[in-house]
Amino acid sequence: MAKDQKRKNNLLTDEQYLQLYYFMKLTREYEESILKLYRQGKIVGGAYTGNGNEATAVGSVFALEKHDYLFPMHRDMGSHLVKGQSLRNLMLQHLGRGNSLSKGRDGTGHYADPLLRIYGNISHLGAMIPMAAGTALASKLRKEKSVSLTFIGDGGSNVGDVHESLAMASVMKLPLILIIENNQFAYSTPVQKQKAMEKYSDRAQGYGIPGFTIDGTDIDAVYSTCKEAVDRARRGEGPTLIESVTMRMHGHSAHDGAEYVPKQLLEEWKKKDPVERIEKKLLSENILSHTQKEEIGKKVMAELEDAIQFAIESPYPPAEDAALGVYAE
Amino acid sequence: MQLSAFMRNNFFTEIMATITYIEAISKGLWEEMERDSSVFLIGEDIGVFGGAFKVTKGFLKHFGEERVIDTVLAETAIIGAATGAAVVGMRPVAEIQFSDFVTTAFSQLVNNTASIHYRWHLSCPMVVRLPSGAGIHGGPFHSRNPEAWFFHQPGFKIVAPSTPYDAKGLIKAAIRDNNPVLYFEHKRLYRHIKGEVPETEYLIEIGKGDIKREGNDISVITYGSMVHMALEAAEVLRSEHGVSVEVVDLRSLMPLDTELIFSSVRKTGKVLVAHEDNITGGIGGEISALISQHCFEYLDAPIQRLGSLDTPTPYSPPLEEFFLPNTKKVVAALIELAKY
Amino acid sequence: MALVDVVMPQMGESIAEGTITKWHKKVGDKIAKDEILLEISTDKVDSEIPAPNAGVLAEILYPEQTTVAVHTIIARINTDVNASVTPSAPAPVSQPKSETPKQEPASAPKPVEEQKQSSAVSGNLVEVIMPQMGESIAEGTISKWHKKVGDKIKKDETLLEISTDKVDSEIPSPVEGVLAEILFPVQTTVSVHTVIAKIAVGSGVVSSSAAPSSAPAPVVEQKVVQPTPSASPAVPAAQKIETESSSRFYSPLVLNIARTEGISMSELESISGSGANGRVTKNDILAYVGNKKSGRVAAAPAVLPQKPAFTPPAIKPAAPISYPAGRVEVIKMDTMRKAIAEHMVRSKHTSPHVGSLSEADVTNIVRYREKHKSAFEKREGFKLTFTPFFLEAVVKAIKDFPMMNASVDGDQIIIRKDINIGVAVALENGLIVPVIKNADQRNLVGLAQSINDLASRARNKKLLPDDVTGGTFTVTNPGSFGNLYGFPIINQPQVAILGVGAIKKRPVVIDDAIAIRSMVYISMSYDHRIIDGALGGMFMQKVVFYLENFDIQQSL
């Protein structure tokens, strides 16, 4: 299929595949480096990764435009990168530096970058979804044609915020896309203990909106489904609910050994590792050469090294800054 | 032109110098919506119905359904959506139908909205209108004064006007403020209190209190509905006991006008801190602590507090009357202070 | 070369410590960046810890199965891979933290002992506290810091000077080290036992003057913590209004007005109150002030104490003094002066003083001293004064009249078994009364030694808290300035003070003949609550007796 034709059908071009591969690889290595820095005592507090979730985090945001609003969750570091965030800025956040986007007031992906239209999560699961509905509402009132994309987990999908937001957005036909990342575990609780229906997408019916369940490790499925939802939203046809089925390959956080996850389950999912999956696909379809693969690998590591170095050498905020900034001027 | 449109749709058949408290709020909202197209209203039953108390009666017809948004019954979604829209540059005014129901949106407000500027360095210019207060036989769930919960959370500005003049000046200032402002409007004052409001535009600075009556012997530090009880009581003290009472109307609860509080206390040496909210953990406790810290050597009597009982708000009229502070109770507290 | 610390990570917000379960490398091993260095185990998770840098493992500070606090340095990696030791070299060497980077470990292996020091140098800080200079002392004022932050200091070298109600004193350093922190500036008054400074000890401690530019940062954070304005309470400086002596409650405002208007407590007591339970209200005191200004109230009326006899009446502060501008010099009282003033006023209000005056012929003592003084000075290294002779006589008399060695506690008389004699010593800026403990157990030489030791230490500000407390009877010496006698004030809670006048040769009648004798007046003030004139007089005569019957044959 010709490039234009592919785009028209929400299919990916070779060039786009290479970009996606780079971002997924970067996400994987980035999150690995976070764990290392945490274990080296350089990152304090908590450290969360989205190992297994790379295709969902990267592929979904790949369907967005620059002027769209992104509200990522803690396992979506790849989504920040695709939306244009620099590795340096993300590292600064993790290391609590004074020149980070939150100026050390909060860590991890908890920051906002209004230029890139990224609004990080707070720790209260689901709390960002009504806000994302709010940016969607602003977009609608201002006739901006911007859509809002946000995420929730299988466990977090049960909090009231999610229901209230979907109830409002569906009635008001707000340009909102909610991806439920069903990664099988809410901290230690398996998904069977979080829901009684078969699929999370079944809930869409209750709101009168389209719902899809997709293989969250399949970059093509993620991208095309999200692209379709984005287009719908942009046309003013309202929200979409997407259940992306993945596996949380690590513990809830770096201090969780996740002994409660059956080994067999992990082994099964290991076969569907999203990064390996896209790599195999691109190599076999001759979209990616082995030389390119090496080059991308080196590029990723060099960029990471630069970001870590830069962040570590950056200063902490002055302690007395803690007292400032509660109010806007 | 604006005004005539307002009048057509609202309460007036002719220009009046004296308007009610609720009219003052409406008028302030109307003027700000005319002035700034980024201002919009969002809440339950505010459009077609004009609001449970009719504050926004006529707004839908004039401003259209994109700016006067009737929502689903979902306070978290209302506050969250207002927060999201504010962060990207709109100036939403959210109405919580009864301030009691703000609890449903409590997590949004205290965890998310209040801390946005501190965490994100972004403005969140939104107003939450909270019809509050008892004395209307609303029972446990339509009578609360929940300001103290939010007073404790850094990040909000909080106002609680007592007169039409203040109500209008403060709603306009709140809409123009770049922070989340909680606007507590007292339901019993809506149509009971009338006052003169100038036709020309004015704002009231958030954080500035007002001396509603000057006096020399005792200061009453109060806000909202109790300003009126304090004024009535002050008159009783003057005419029947020869005691001169000063009534300080805080108007803003966050930030507090501490200078005004201190200067009044330093003048009189005796102080009654009063609010309709129940006493324990109320804002009056913080005010008392501040006075004790900063005016200790000016005190000629222990700081006294007056408020509702530490119970839920009862429904039956005699119970509610016993529960609530009233003019008689203010008079009694002032006489005790005068005698000390 | 550079050493990089490996720390115990915090594996979870609530985790305070971790246990080292396995070291994957041993000292001297090469390690790659992010290669697993060790395994740890915590309450929450077991985890492999990757190396933060590539290099050679230079130090393992804790063995396996050790549990250490999070953020503790557990190992060090030498990032200079080329600096690694050869297999035949002795045990790999750790670089002490204070080592300058110029020194090459490979060419200059450090002795084993230094390795130990390096790990010991974790900046041990020894706290210096405000000592309690007397049982009743609650606070002390820092009058001078002899050292500044970064200065080296020896053990027992003077670190600072303090001033308390009782004594001014030089405080010696408890340890040798470097002054790491001064927590309070000069003229700050702090409670006893408050940490006022920190001294860094250990071999890695570098003094600021000695630190070469290439040396690493000193182990301790060196900063002078000044009390910030926000940290100090917004309360006006304490101003003493004598509330303790009032039987009525006054509101802060009334006391404030009284102070501003110069109304004394006794005057305040005279104002009738219109408030609850007769309380003086703001309006009452303002009316009083108004009347006073308009002349309707004369001077403060005399007030009769309304309390039981043992309760002291109100202390009346001096009326405000007016003085011509520019024609006076204003001197702020120092701590000691204020303490003396307070102490004396309190004593006068506590004890009804009664006085007796007597004289003694001390010709024998003068002769005896004349005969022995040069030998004594040669032997003891200080001059023999008359004071021990008087003390000896007083101690003997006290043994005869134990009531003189007492205190009054409410309606109880407390007779003290120990005879501890205070001796007033004049200082440049006041006076102090060091105490000779168990004076009855000392002979003349012993008393002389004690007096000399205490007096010289008093003048050099070296008195210890114990030296100025516990007195049961005081001897003062108005004669030291040539005066015949004085009228001393009782040193509370004692009940008598004896003053020794100047020894002068006078013509006296002995057996109807006129003789020239060395005479001294002995004066005594005593507490009439428990000592009547008879007892006081008998005691005085006993002192005279012992002085006049001094045994001149005794050896010294």
Coordinates of C-alpha atoms in Angstrom, one line a residue, chain A residues 117-225:
Chain A
R117 CA 0.1 19.8 26.7
I118 CA 1.1 17.1 29.0
Y119 CA -0.6 17.0 32.4
G120 CA 0.9 14.4 34.7
N121 CA -1.1 12.3 37.1
I122 CA -1.5 12.6 40.8
S123 CA -1.3 9.6 43.0
H124 CA -5.1 9.4 43.4
L125 CA -6.1 7.0 40.7
G126 CA -8.7 8.3 38.3
A127 CA -8.4 11.9 39.6
M128 CA -7.1 13.1 36.3
I129 CA -10.0 11.8 34.2
P130 CA -12.4 14.5 35.2
M131 CA -9.7 17.0 34.5
A132 CA -9.1 15.5 31.1
A133 CA -12.8 15.8 30.5
G134 CA -12.3 19.5 31.5
T135 CA -9.7 20.1 28.9
A136 CA -11.9 18.3 26.4
L137 CA -14.7 20.6 27.4
A138 CA -12.5 23.7 27.0
S139 CA -11.5 22.4 23.6
K140 CA -15.1 22.0 22.6
L141 CA -16.1 25.5 24.0
R142 CA -13.2 27.1 22.1
K143 CA -13.7 25.0 19.0
E144 CA -10.1 23.9 19.1
K145 CA -10.6 20.4 17.8
S146 CA -8.1 19.1 20.4
V147 CA -8.8 15.8 22.0
S148 CA -7.9 14.6 25.5
L149 CA -6.3 11.2 26.0
T150 CA -6.0 9.6 29.4
F151 CA -5.4 6.3 31.1
I152 CA -6.5 4.2 34.1
G153 CA -5.6 0.7 35.3
D154 CA -7.8 -2.3 35.8
G155 CA -8.0 -1.5 39.6
G156 CA -8.2 2.2 39.2
S157 CA -11.1 1.9 36.8
N158 CA -13.3 1.2 39.8
V159 CA -13.0 4.6 41.5
G160 CA -15.9 7.0 41.3
D161 CA -14.0 9.6 39.3
V162 CA -14.0 7.3 36.3
H163 CA -17.7 6.8 36.3
E164 CA -18.5 10.4 36.9
S165 CA -16.2 11.5 34.1
L166 CA -17.5 9.1 31.6
A167 CA -21.1 9.9 32.6
M168 CA -20.5 13.6 31.9
A169 CA -18.3 13.2 28.8
S170 CA -20.7 10.8 27.1
V171 CA -23.7 13.1 27.7
M172 CA -21.7 16.1 26.6
K173 CA -20.0 14.3 23.7
L174 CA -16.6 15.5 24.9
P175 CA -13.5 14.6 22.8
L176 CA -12.1 12.2 25.5
I177 CA -10.4 8.9 25.0
L178 CA -9.9 6.7 28.1
I179 CA -7.6 3.7 27.9
I180 CA -8.0 1.1 30.6
E181 CA -4.6 -0.6 30.9
N182 CA -5.6 -4.0 32.1
N183 CA -2.3 -5.3 33.2
Q184 CA -3.7 -8.2 35.3
F185 CA -2.8 -6.8 38.7
A186 CA -3.8 -3.9 40.8
Y187 CA -0.8 -3.9 43.2
S188 CA -1.2 -7.4 44.4
T189 CA -4.9 -8.0 43.6
P190 CA -5.6 -10.0 40.4
V191 CA -8.0 -8.6 37.8
Q192 CA -10.5 -11.3 38.6
K193 CA -11.1 -9.6 41.9
Q194 CA -11.6 -6.2 40.3
K195 CA -14.4 -7.0 37.9
A196 CA -17.3 -9.4 37.3
M197 CA -17.9 -8.7 33.6
E198 CA -15.9 -10.3 30.9
K199 CA -14.2 -7.2 29.4
Y200 CA -13.6 -3.7 30.7
S201 CA -14.8 -2.5 27.3
D202 CA -18.3 -3.9 28.2
R203 CA -18.7 -0.9 30.5
A204 CA -18.7 1.4 27.4
Q205 CA -22.2 0.2 26.6
G206 CA -23.4 1.6 29.9
Y207 CA -22.4 5.0 28.8
G208 CA -23.6 4.6 25.2
I209 CA -20.1 5.0 23.8
P210 CA -17.9 2.7 21.7
G211 CA -15.7 0.3 23.6
F212 CA -12.9 -1.9 22.3
T213 CA -10.7 -4.5 23.8
I214 CA -7.3 -4.9 22.2
D215 CA -4.0 -6.7 22.6
G216 CA -2.0 -4.1 24.3
T217 CA 1.3 -5.6 23.2
D218 CA 0.5 -5.3 19.5
I219 CA 1.6 -1.9 18.3
D220 CA -0.6 -2.0 15.2
A221 CA -3.8 -2.8 17.2
V222 CA -3.0 0.0 19.7
Y223 CA -2.3 2.6 17.1
S224 CA -5.1 1.9 14.7
T225 CA -7.7 1.6 17.5

